Coordinates of C-alpha atoms in Angstrom, one line a residue:
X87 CA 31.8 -26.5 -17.7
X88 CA 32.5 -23.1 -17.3
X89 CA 32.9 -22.0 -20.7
X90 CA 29.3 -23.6 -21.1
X91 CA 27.8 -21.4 -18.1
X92 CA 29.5 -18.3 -20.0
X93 CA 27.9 -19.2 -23.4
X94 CA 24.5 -19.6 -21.3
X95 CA 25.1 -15.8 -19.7
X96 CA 26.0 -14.5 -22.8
X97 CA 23.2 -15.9 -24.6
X98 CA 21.1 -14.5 -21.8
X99 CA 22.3 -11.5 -21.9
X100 CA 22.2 -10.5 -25.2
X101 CA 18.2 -11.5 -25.4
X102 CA 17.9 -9.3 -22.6
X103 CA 19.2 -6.5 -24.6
X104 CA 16.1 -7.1 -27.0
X105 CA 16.8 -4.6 -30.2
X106 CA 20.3 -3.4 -28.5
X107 CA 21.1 -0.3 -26.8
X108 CA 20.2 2.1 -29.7
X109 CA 16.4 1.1 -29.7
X110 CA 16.4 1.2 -26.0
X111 CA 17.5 4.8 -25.9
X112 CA 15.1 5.7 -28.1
X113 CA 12.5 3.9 -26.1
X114 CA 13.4 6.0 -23.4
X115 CA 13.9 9.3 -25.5
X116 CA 9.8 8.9 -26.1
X117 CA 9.4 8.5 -21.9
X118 CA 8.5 5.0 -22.5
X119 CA 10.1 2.1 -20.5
X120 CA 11.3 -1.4 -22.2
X121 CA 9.5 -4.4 -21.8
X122 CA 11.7 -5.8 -19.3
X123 CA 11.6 -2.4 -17.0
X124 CA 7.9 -3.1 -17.1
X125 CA 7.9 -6.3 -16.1
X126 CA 10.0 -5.7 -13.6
X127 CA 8.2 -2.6 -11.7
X128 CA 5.6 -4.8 -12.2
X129 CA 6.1 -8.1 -10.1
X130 CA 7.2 -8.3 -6.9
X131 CA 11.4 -8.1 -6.8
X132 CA 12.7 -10.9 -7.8
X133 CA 9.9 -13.4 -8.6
X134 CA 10.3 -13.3 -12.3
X135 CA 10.7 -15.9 -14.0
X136 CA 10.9 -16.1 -18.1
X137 CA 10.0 -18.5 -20.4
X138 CA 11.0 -18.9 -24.3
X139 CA 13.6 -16.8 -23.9
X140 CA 15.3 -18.1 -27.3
X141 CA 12.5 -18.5 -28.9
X142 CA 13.1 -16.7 -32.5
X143 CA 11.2 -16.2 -35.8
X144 CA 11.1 -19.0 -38.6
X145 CA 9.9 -16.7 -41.7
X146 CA 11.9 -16.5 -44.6
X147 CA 10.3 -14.1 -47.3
X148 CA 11.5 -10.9 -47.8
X149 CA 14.8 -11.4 -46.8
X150 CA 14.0 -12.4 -42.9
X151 CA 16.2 -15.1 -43.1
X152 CA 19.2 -12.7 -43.8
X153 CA 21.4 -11.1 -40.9
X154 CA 20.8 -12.2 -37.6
X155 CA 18.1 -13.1 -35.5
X156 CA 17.1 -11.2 -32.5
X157 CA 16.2 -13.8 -29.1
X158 CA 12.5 -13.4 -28.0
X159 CA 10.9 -12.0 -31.2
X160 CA 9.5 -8.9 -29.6
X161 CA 7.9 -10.4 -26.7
X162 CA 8.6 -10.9 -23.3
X163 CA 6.6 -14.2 -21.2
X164 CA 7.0 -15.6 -18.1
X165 CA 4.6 -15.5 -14.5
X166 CA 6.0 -13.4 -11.3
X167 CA 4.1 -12.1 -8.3
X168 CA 2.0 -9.4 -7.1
X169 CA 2.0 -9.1 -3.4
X170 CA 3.0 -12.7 -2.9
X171 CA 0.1 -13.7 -5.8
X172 CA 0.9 -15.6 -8.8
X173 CA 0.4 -13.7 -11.8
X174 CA 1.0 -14.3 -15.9
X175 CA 2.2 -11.2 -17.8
X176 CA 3.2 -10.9 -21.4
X177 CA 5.0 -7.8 -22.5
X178 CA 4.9 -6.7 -26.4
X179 CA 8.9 -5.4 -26.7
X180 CA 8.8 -2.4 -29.6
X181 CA 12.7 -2.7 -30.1
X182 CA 12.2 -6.0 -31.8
X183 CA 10.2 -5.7 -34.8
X184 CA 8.5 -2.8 -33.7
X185 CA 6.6 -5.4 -30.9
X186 CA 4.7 -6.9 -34.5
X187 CA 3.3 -10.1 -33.9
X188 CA 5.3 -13.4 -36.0
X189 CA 3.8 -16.7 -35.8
X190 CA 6.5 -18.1 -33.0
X191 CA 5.4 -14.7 -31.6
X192 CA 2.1 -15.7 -31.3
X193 CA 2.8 -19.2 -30.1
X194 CA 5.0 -17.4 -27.0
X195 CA 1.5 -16.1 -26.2
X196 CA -0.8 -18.4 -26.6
X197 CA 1.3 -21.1 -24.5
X198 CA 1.4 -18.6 -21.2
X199 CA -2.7 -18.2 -21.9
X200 CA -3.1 -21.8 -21.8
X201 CA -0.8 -22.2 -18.2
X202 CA -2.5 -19.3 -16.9
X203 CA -6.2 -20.9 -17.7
X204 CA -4.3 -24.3 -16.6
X205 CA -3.1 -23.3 -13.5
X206 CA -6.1 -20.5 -12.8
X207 CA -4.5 -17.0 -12.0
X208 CA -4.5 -14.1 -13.6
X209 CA -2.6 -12.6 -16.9
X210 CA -1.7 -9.4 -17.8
X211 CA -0.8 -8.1 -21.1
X212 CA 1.5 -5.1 -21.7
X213 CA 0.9 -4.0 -25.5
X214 CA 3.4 -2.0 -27.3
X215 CA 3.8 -2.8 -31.2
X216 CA 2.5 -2.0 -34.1
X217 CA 0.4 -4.8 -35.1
X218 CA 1.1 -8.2 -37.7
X219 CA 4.2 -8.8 -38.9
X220 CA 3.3 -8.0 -42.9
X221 CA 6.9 -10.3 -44.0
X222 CA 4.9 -13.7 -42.1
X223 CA 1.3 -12.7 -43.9
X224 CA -1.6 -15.5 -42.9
X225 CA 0.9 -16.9 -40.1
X226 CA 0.7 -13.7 -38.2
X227 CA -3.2 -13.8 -38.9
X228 CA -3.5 -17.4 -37.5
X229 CA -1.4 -16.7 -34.7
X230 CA -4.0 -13.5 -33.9
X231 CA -6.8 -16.3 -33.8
X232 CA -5.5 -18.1 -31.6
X233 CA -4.7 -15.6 -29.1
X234 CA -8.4 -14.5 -29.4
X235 CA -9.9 -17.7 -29.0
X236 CA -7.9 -18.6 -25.8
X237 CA -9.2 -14.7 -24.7
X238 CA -12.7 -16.0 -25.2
X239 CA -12.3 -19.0 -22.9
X240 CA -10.8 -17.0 -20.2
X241 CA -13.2 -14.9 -20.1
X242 CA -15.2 -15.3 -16.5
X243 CA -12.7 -18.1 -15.5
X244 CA -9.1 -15.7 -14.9
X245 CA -9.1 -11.5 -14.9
X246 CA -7.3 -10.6 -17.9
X247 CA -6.1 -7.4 -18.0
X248 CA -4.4 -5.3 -21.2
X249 CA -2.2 -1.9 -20.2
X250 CA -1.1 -0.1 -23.5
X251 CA 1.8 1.5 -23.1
X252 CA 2.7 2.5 -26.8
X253 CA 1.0 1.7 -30.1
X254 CA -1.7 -0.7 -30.4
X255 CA -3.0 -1.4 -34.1
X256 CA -4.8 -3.6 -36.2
X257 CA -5.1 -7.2 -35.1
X258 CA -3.3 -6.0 -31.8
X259 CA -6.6 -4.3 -30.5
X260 CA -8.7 -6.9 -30.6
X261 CA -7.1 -9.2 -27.8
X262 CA -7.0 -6.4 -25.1
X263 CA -11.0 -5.3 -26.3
X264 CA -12.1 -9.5 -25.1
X265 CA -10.2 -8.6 -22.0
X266 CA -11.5 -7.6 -18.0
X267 CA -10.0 -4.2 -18.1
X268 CA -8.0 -2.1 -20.0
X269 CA -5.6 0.8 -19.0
X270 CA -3.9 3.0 -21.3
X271 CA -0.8 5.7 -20.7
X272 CA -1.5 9.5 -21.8
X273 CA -0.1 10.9 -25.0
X274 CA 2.5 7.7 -25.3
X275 CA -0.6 5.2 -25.9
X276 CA -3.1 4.6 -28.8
X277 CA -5.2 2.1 -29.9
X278 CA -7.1 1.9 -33.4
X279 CA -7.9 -0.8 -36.3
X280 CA -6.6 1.4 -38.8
X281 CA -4.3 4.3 -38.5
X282 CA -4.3 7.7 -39.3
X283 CA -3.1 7.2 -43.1
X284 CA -5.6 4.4 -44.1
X285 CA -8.1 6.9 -42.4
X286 CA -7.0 9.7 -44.8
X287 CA -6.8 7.4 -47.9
X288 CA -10.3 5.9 -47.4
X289 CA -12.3 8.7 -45.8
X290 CA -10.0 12.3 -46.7
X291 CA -10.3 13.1 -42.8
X292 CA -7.4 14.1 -41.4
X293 CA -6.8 12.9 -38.0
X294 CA -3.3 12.6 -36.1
X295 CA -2.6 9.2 -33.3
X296 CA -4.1 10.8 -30.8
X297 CA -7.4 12.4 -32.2
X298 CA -8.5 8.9 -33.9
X299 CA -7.0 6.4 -30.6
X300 CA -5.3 8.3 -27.7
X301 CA -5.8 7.7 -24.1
X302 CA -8.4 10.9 -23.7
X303 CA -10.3 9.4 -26.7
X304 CA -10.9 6.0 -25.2
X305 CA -11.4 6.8 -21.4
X306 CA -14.3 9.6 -22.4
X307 CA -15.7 8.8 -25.7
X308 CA -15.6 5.0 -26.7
X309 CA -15.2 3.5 -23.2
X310 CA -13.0 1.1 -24.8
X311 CA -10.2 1.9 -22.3
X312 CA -10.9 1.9 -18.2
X313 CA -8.5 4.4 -17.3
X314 CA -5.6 6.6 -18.2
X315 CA -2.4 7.5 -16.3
X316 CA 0.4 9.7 -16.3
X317 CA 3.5 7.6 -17.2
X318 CA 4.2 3.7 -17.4
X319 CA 5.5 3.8 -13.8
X320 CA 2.5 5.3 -12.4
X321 CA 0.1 2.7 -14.7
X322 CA 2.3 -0.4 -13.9
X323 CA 1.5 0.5 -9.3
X324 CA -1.9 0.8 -10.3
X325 CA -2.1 -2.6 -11.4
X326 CA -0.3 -4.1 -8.8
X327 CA -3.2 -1.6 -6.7
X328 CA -5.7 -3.5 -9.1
X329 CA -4.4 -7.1 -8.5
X330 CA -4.8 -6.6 -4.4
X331 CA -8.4 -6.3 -5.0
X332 CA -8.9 -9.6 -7.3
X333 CA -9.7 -13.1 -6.8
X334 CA -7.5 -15.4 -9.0
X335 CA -9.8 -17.1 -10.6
X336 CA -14.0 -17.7 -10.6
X337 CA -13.8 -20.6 -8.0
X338 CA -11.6 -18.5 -5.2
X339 CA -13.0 -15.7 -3.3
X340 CA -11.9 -11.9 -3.2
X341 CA -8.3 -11.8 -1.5
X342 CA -9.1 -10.6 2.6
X343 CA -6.4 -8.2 3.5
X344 CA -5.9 -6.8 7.3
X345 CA -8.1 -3.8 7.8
X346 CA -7.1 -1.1 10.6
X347 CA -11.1 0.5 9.6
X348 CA -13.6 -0.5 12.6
X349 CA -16.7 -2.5 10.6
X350 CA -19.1 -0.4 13.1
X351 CA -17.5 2.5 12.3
X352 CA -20.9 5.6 12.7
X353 CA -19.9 8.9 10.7
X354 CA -22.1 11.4 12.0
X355 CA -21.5 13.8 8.5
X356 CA -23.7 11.4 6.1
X357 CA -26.5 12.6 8.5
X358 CA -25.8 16.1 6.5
X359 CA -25.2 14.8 3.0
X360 CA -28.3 14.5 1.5
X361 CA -29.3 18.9 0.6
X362 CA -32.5 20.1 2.0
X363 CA -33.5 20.8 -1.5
X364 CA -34.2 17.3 -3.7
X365 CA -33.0 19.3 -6.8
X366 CA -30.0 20.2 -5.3
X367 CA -26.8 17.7 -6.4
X368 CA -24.3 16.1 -3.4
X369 CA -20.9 14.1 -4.5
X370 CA -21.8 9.9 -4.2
X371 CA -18.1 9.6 -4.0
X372 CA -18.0 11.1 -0.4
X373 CA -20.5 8.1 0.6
X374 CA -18.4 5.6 -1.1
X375 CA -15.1 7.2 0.5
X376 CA -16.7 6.9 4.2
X377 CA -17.9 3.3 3.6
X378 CA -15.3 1.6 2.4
X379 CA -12.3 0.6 4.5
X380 CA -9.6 3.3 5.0
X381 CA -11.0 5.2 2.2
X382 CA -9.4 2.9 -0.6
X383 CA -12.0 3.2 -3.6
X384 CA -10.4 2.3 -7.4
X385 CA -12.8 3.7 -9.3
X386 CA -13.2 2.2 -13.1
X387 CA -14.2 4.3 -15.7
X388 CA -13.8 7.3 -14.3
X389 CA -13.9 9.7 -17.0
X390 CA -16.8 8.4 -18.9
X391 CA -20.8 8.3 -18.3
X392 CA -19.6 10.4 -14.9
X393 CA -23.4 9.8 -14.3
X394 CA -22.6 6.6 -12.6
X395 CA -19.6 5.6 -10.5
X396 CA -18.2 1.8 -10.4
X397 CA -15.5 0.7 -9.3
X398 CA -13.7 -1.7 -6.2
X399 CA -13.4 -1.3 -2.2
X400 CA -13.1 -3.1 0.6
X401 CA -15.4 -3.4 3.6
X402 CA -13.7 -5.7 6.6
X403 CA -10.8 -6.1 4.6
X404 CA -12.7 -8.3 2.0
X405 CA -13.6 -6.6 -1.7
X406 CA -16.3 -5.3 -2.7
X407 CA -18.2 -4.0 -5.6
X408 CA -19.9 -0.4 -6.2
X409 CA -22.4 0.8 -8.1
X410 CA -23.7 4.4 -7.6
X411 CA -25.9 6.8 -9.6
X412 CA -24.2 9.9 -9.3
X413 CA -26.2 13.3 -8.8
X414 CA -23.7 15.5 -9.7
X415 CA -23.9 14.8 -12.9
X416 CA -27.2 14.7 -15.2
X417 CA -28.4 14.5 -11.5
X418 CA -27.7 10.6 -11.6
X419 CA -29.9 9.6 -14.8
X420 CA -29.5 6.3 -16.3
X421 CA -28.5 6.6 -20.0
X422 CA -26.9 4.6 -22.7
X423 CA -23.2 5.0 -22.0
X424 CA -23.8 4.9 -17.8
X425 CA -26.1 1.5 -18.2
X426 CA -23.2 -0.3 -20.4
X427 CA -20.6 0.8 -18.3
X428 CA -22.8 -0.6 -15.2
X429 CA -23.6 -3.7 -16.3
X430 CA -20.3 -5.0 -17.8
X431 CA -18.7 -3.9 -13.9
X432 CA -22.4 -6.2 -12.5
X433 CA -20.9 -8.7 -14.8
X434 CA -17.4 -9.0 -13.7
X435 CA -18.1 -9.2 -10.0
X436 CA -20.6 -11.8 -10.9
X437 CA -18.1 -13.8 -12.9
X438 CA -15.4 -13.7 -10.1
X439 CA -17.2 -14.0 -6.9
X440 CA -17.0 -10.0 -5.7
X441 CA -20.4 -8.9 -3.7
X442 CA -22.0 -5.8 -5.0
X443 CA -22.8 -2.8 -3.5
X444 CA -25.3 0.1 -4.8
X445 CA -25.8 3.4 -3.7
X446 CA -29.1 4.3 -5.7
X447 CA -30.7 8.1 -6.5
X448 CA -32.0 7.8 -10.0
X449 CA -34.5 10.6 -11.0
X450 CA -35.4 7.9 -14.2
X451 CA -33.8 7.3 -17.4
X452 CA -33.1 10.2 -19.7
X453 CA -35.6 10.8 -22.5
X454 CA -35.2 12.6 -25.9
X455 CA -34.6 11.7 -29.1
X456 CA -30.9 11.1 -29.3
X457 CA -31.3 8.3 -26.1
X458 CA -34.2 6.6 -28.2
X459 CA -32.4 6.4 -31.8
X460 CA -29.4 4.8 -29.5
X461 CA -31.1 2.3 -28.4
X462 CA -32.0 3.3 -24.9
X463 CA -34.2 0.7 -24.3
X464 CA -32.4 -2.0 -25.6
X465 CA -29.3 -0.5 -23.1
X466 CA -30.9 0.0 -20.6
X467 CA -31.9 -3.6 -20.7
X468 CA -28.7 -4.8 -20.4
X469 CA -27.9 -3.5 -16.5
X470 CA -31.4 -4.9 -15.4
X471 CA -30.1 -7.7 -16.5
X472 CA -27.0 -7.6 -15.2
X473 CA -28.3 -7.6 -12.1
X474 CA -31.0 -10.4 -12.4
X475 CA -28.9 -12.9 -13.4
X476 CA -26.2 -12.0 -10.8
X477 CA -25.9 -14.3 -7.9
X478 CA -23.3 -13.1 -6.0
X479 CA -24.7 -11.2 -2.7
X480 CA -26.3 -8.1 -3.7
X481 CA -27.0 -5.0 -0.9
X482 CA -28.9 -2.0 -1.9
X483 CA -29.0 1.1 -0.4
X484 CA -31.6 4.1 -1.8
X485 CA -29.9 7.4 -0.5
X486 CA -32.8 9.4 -2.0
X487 CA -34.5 9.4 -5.8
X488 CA -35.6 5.8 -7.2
X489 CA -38.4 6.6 -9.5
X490 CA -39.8 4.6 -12.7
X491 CA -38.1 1.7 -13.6
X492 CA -34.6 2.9 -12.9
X493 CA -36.0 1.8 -9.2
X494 CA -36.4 -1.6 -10.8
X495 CA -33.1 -1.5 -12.3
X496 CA -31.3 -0.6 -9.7
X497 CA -30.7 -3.8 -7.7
X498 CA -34.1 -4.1 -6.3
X499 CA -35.5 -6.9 -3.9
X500 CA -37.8 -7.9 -7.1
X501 CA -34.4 -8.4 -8.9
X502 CA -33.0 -10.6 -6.6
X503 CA -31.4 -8.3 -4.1
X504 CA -30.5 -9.4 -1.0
X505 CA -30.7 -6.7 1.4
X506 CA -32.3 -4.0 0.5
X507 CA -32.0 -0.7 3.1
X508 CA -32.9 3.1 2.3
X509 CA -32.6 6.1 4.1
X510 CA -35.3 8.3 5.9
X511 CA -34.7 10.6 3.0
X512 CA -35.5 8.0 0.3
X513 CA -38.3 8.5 -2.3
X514 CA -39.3 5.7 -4.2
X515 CA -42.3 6.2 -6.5
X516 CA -43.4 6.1 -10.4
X517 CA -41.9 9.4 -10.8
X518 CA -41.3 13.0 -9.0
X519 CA -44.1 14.8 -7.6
X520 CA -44.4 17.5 -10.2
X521 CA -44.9 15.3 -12.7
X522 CA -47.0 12.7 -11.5
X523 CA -49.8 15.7 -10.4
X524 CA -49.6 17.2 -13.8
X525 CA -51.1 13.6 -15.2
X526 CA -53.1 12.4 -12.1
X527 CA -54.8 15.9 -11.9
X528 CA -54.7 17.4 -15.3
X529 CA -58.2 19.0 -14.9
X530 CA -56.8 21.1 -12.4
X531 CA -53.6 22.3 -14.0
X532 CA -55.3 26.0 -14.2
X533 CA -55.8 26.5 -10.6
X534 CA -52.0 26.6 -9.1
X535 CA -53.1 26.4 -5.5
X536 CA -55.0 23.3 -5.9
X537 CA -52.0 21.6 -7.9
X538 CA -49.9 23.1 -5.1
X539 CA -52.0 21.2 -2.5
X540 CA -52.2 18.0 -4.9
X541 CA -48.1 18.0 -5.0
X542 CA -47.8 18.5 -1.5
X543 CA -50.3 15.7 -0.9
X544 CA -48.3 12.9 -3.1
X545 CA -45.3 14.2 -1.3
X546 CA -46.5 13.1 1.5
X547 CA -47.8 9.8 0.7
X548 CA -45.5 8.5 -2.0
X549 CA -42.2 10.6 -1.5
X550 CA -41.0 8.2 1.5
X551 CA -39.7 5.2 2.0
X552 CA -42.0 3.9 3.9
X553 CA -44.7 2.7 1.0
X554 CA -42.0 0.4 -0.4
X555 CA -41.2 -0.6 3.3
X556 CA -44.7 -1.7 3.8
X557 CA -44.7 -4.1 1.2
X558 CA -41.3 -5.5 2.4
X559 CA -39.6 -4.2 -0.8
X560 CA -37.4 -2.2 1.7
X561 CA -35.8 -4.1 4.1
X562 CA -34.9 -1.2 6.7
X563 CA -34.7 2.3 6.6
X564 CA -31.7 3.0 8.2
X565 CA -29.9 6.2 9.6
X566 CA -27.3 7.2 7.3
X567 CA -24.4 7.5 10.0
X568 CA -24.7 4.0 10.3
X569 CA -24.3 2.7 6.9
X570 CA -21.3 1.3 7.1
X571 CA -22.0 -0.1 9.9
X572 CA -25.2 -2.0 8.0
X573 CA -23.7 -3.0 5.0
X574 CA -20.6 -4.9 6.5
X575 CA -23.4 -6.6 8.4
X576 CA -25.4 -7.3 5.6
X577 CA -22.5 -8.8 3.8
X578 CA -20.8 -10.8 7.1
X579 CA -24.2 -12.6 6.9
X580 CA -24.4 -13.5 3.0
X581 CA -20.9 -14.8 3.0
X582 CA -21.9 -18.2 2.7
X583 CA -25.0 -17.2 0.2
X584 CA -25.9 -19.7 -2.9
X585 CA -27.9 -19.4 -5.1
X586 CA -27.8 -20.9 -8.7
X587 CA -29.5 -20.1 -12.2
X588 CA -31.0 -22.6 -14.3
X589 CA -28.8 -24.3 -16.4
X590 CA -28.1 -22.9 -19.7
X591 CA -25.2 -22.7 -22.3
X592 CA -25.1 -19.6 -22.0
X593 CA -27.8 -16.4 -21.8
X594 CA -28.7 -13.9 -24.5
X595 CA -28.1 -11.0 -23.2
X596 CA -29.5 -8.1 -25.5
X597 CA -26.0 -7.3 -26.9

């Protein structure tokens, strides 16, 4: 028996060694680590466990079947924890085959989707190849298919999440694009459908890795990637960070972790934060910060349509969902990029249970030319919606600006909201004072102390809260030190909210 045991180790351990010591070295010459490494920083110590270990490649065109075949085929499966959670992860090994995906490749993949949907917890996929396998031809391509289709009925039922930690091209970018979140590493990562060549031969542009799919390219300018980090170690933590503040399918709630933060916490400084001056910008992040337990805010997106800020928290230990206009930047408009990026984070924490949060100071949505060619309207759009159909609990909190139909947008009562609170300093009307006297008393626009009195006048009356209050659109206007306070209130009572949508196959959302 023991020579058996000794073939088994042996057999385990030269899998293990993937594309052998030469390809590893290289793997860490570029300041990459291997598939396994990954994994391994990833789960908890330990709690690994692998499947299809032996699992090896049946093509045999172009010589394939010549010389000997590597254990795996450039992929590593198998489920492990996070924190004591079950979790599915696949890693994409690039010292096999360069990661490219084979048909028994494929199938290593689509059989941990289907346990992961079976037994409802989470994947995640590490990416790091360089697309099909060209030798396997339409096998690779079916394999691709099937992958996608299992992506598309996870969606809403498990968080899927993709980290690309090396190259990521062709048929390889379309699995992590149907995914929850994607994460990508800085100057070691890149995603594209074609590559830098094909680019050249079909358009003359030259364009290196980076320019066309790098990390900085898809955290600011496509928002196809959530965030960037340093190094694969410092990517992998962040996901176990990410993981903490998930639910492990769409039937659980948000994990509940201790909290050493006091729910009826009062900080005396947001009494300050809001400037004397209403043109005069103030950072959202320091209300988030002082709101959420402990100061733990993962912010998503964080580098593109700044005008906006999304991302997770906890309040009472339990997670929650924010949503804030931020002034700092284009002073908090909504736009195209900031309303997509909004209403796709709406539309997660509806999908998985997560209550919603939103801090609102919107001067309006921003006009011109290039925001109305884009499709403003039809952008714009999606967010409202977002938030209509949600029917997770929903509190609102208007710090200062909520003019025009960004006011509507924003989580309103008349969108369903379910508490709705707003500072003394709010001001919720059509539009700003300035602007609204310029149409209301056009006929007066050449006498500048009359307009002066006009302004003043619909400061006064509209400029306030207290209109919207009246008509209970406003549920309280509350002092800011106590916000916290409020909100972990607010949410404590709507734990046990339901509420359900008409039945439907599925909306049609204006995509």
């Amino acid at each position: 028996m023991k020579h058996i045991l000794d073939g088994l180790e042996q057999r385990r351990a030269s899998a293990r060694l993937g594309g052998g010591h030469k390809r590893i070295d290289a793997q860490h010459a570029r300041g990459k680590l291997t598939a396994r490494e990954r994994i391994e920083l990833l789960l908890d110590q330990g709690s690994f466990e692998e499947f299809d270990m032996f699992v090896t490649h049946r093509c045999t065109d172009f010589g394939m079947d010549q010389g000997e075949k590597t254990s795996g085929d450039g992929v590593v499966t198998g489920w492990g924890t996070v924190n004591g959670r079950a979790v599915f992860v696949f890693a994409k090994d690039f010292t096999v085959f360069g990661g490219s995906l084979s048909e028994t490749h494929a199938q290593k993949i689509i059989k941990l989707q289907d346990m992961a949907l079976k037994n409802r917890a989470p994947i995640i996929g590490i990416f790091d190849a360089g697309g099909a396998r060209i030798q396997e031809g339409v096998a690779a391509l079916g394999g691709y298919g099937e992958v996608f289709q299992r992506n598309v009925l996870a969606s809403g039922v498990i968080p899927q999440i993709s980290v690309i930690m090396g190259p990521c091209a062709g048929g390889d970018v379309y699995s992590p694009s149907m995914t929850d979140f994607i994460f990508m590493v800085r100057d070691t990562s890149y995603m594209f459908v074609t590559g830098p060549d094909v680019v050249k031969t079909v358009t003359n542009e030259t364009v290196t890795a980076e320019e066309l799919g790098g990390a900085s390219v898809h955290t600011t300018k496509s928002s196809i990637a959530d965030r960037a980090y340093d190094n694969d170690v410092e990517a992998l933590l962040q996901m176990r960070r990410l993981i903490d503040f998930l639910p492990a399918n769409n039937t659980e709630t948000p994990p509940e972790w201790p909290s050493f933060d006091e729910v009826d916490r009062l900080d005396a400084s947001l009494d300050t934060l809001i400037p004397d001056n209403p043109n005069k910008p103030y950072d959202i992040k320091e209300l988030i910060s002082k709101v959420v337990d402990e100061g733990d805010f993962f912010e998503i997106q964080d580098a593109h349509a700044k005008n906006i800020v999304v991302g997770f928290g906890r309040v009472e230990g339990r997670t929650v969902g924010f949503v804030a206009n931020q002034p700092m930047v284009l002073a908090g408009v909504l736009d195209i990029d900031a309303s997509k990026k909004a209403a796709r984070f709406v539309r997660f924490c509806d999908c998985f249970n997560i209550p919603i949060v939103t801090f609102v100071d919107v001067p309006g949505f921003l006009p011109g030319t290039a925001q109305e060619y884009g499709g403003l309207i039809k952008h714009g759009a999606k967010l409202l919606f977002a938030y209509a159909e949600a029917t997770v609990p929903k509190v609102t909190v208007i710090t200062r600006k909520a003019f025009g139909g960004a006011y509507d947008v924003m989580s309103s009562k008349h969108l369903r909201g379910d508490v709705n609170y707003a500072w003394p300093s709010a001001q919720i009307a059509v539009m700003g004072a300035k602007g609204a006297v310029e149409i209301i008393f056009r006929a007066d626009l050449g006498d500048p102390e009359k307009i002066a009195q006009r302004t003043k006048e619909y400061e006064d009356r509209f400029l306030s809260p207290f209109v919207a209050a009246e008509r209970g659109y406003i549920d309280e206007v509350i002092m800011p030190h106590s916000t916290r306070k409020r909100i972990g209130r607010a949410l404590a009572l709507l734990r046990h909210k339901e509420l359900e949508n008409p039945w439907k196959k599925h909306d049609n959302i204006p995509l």
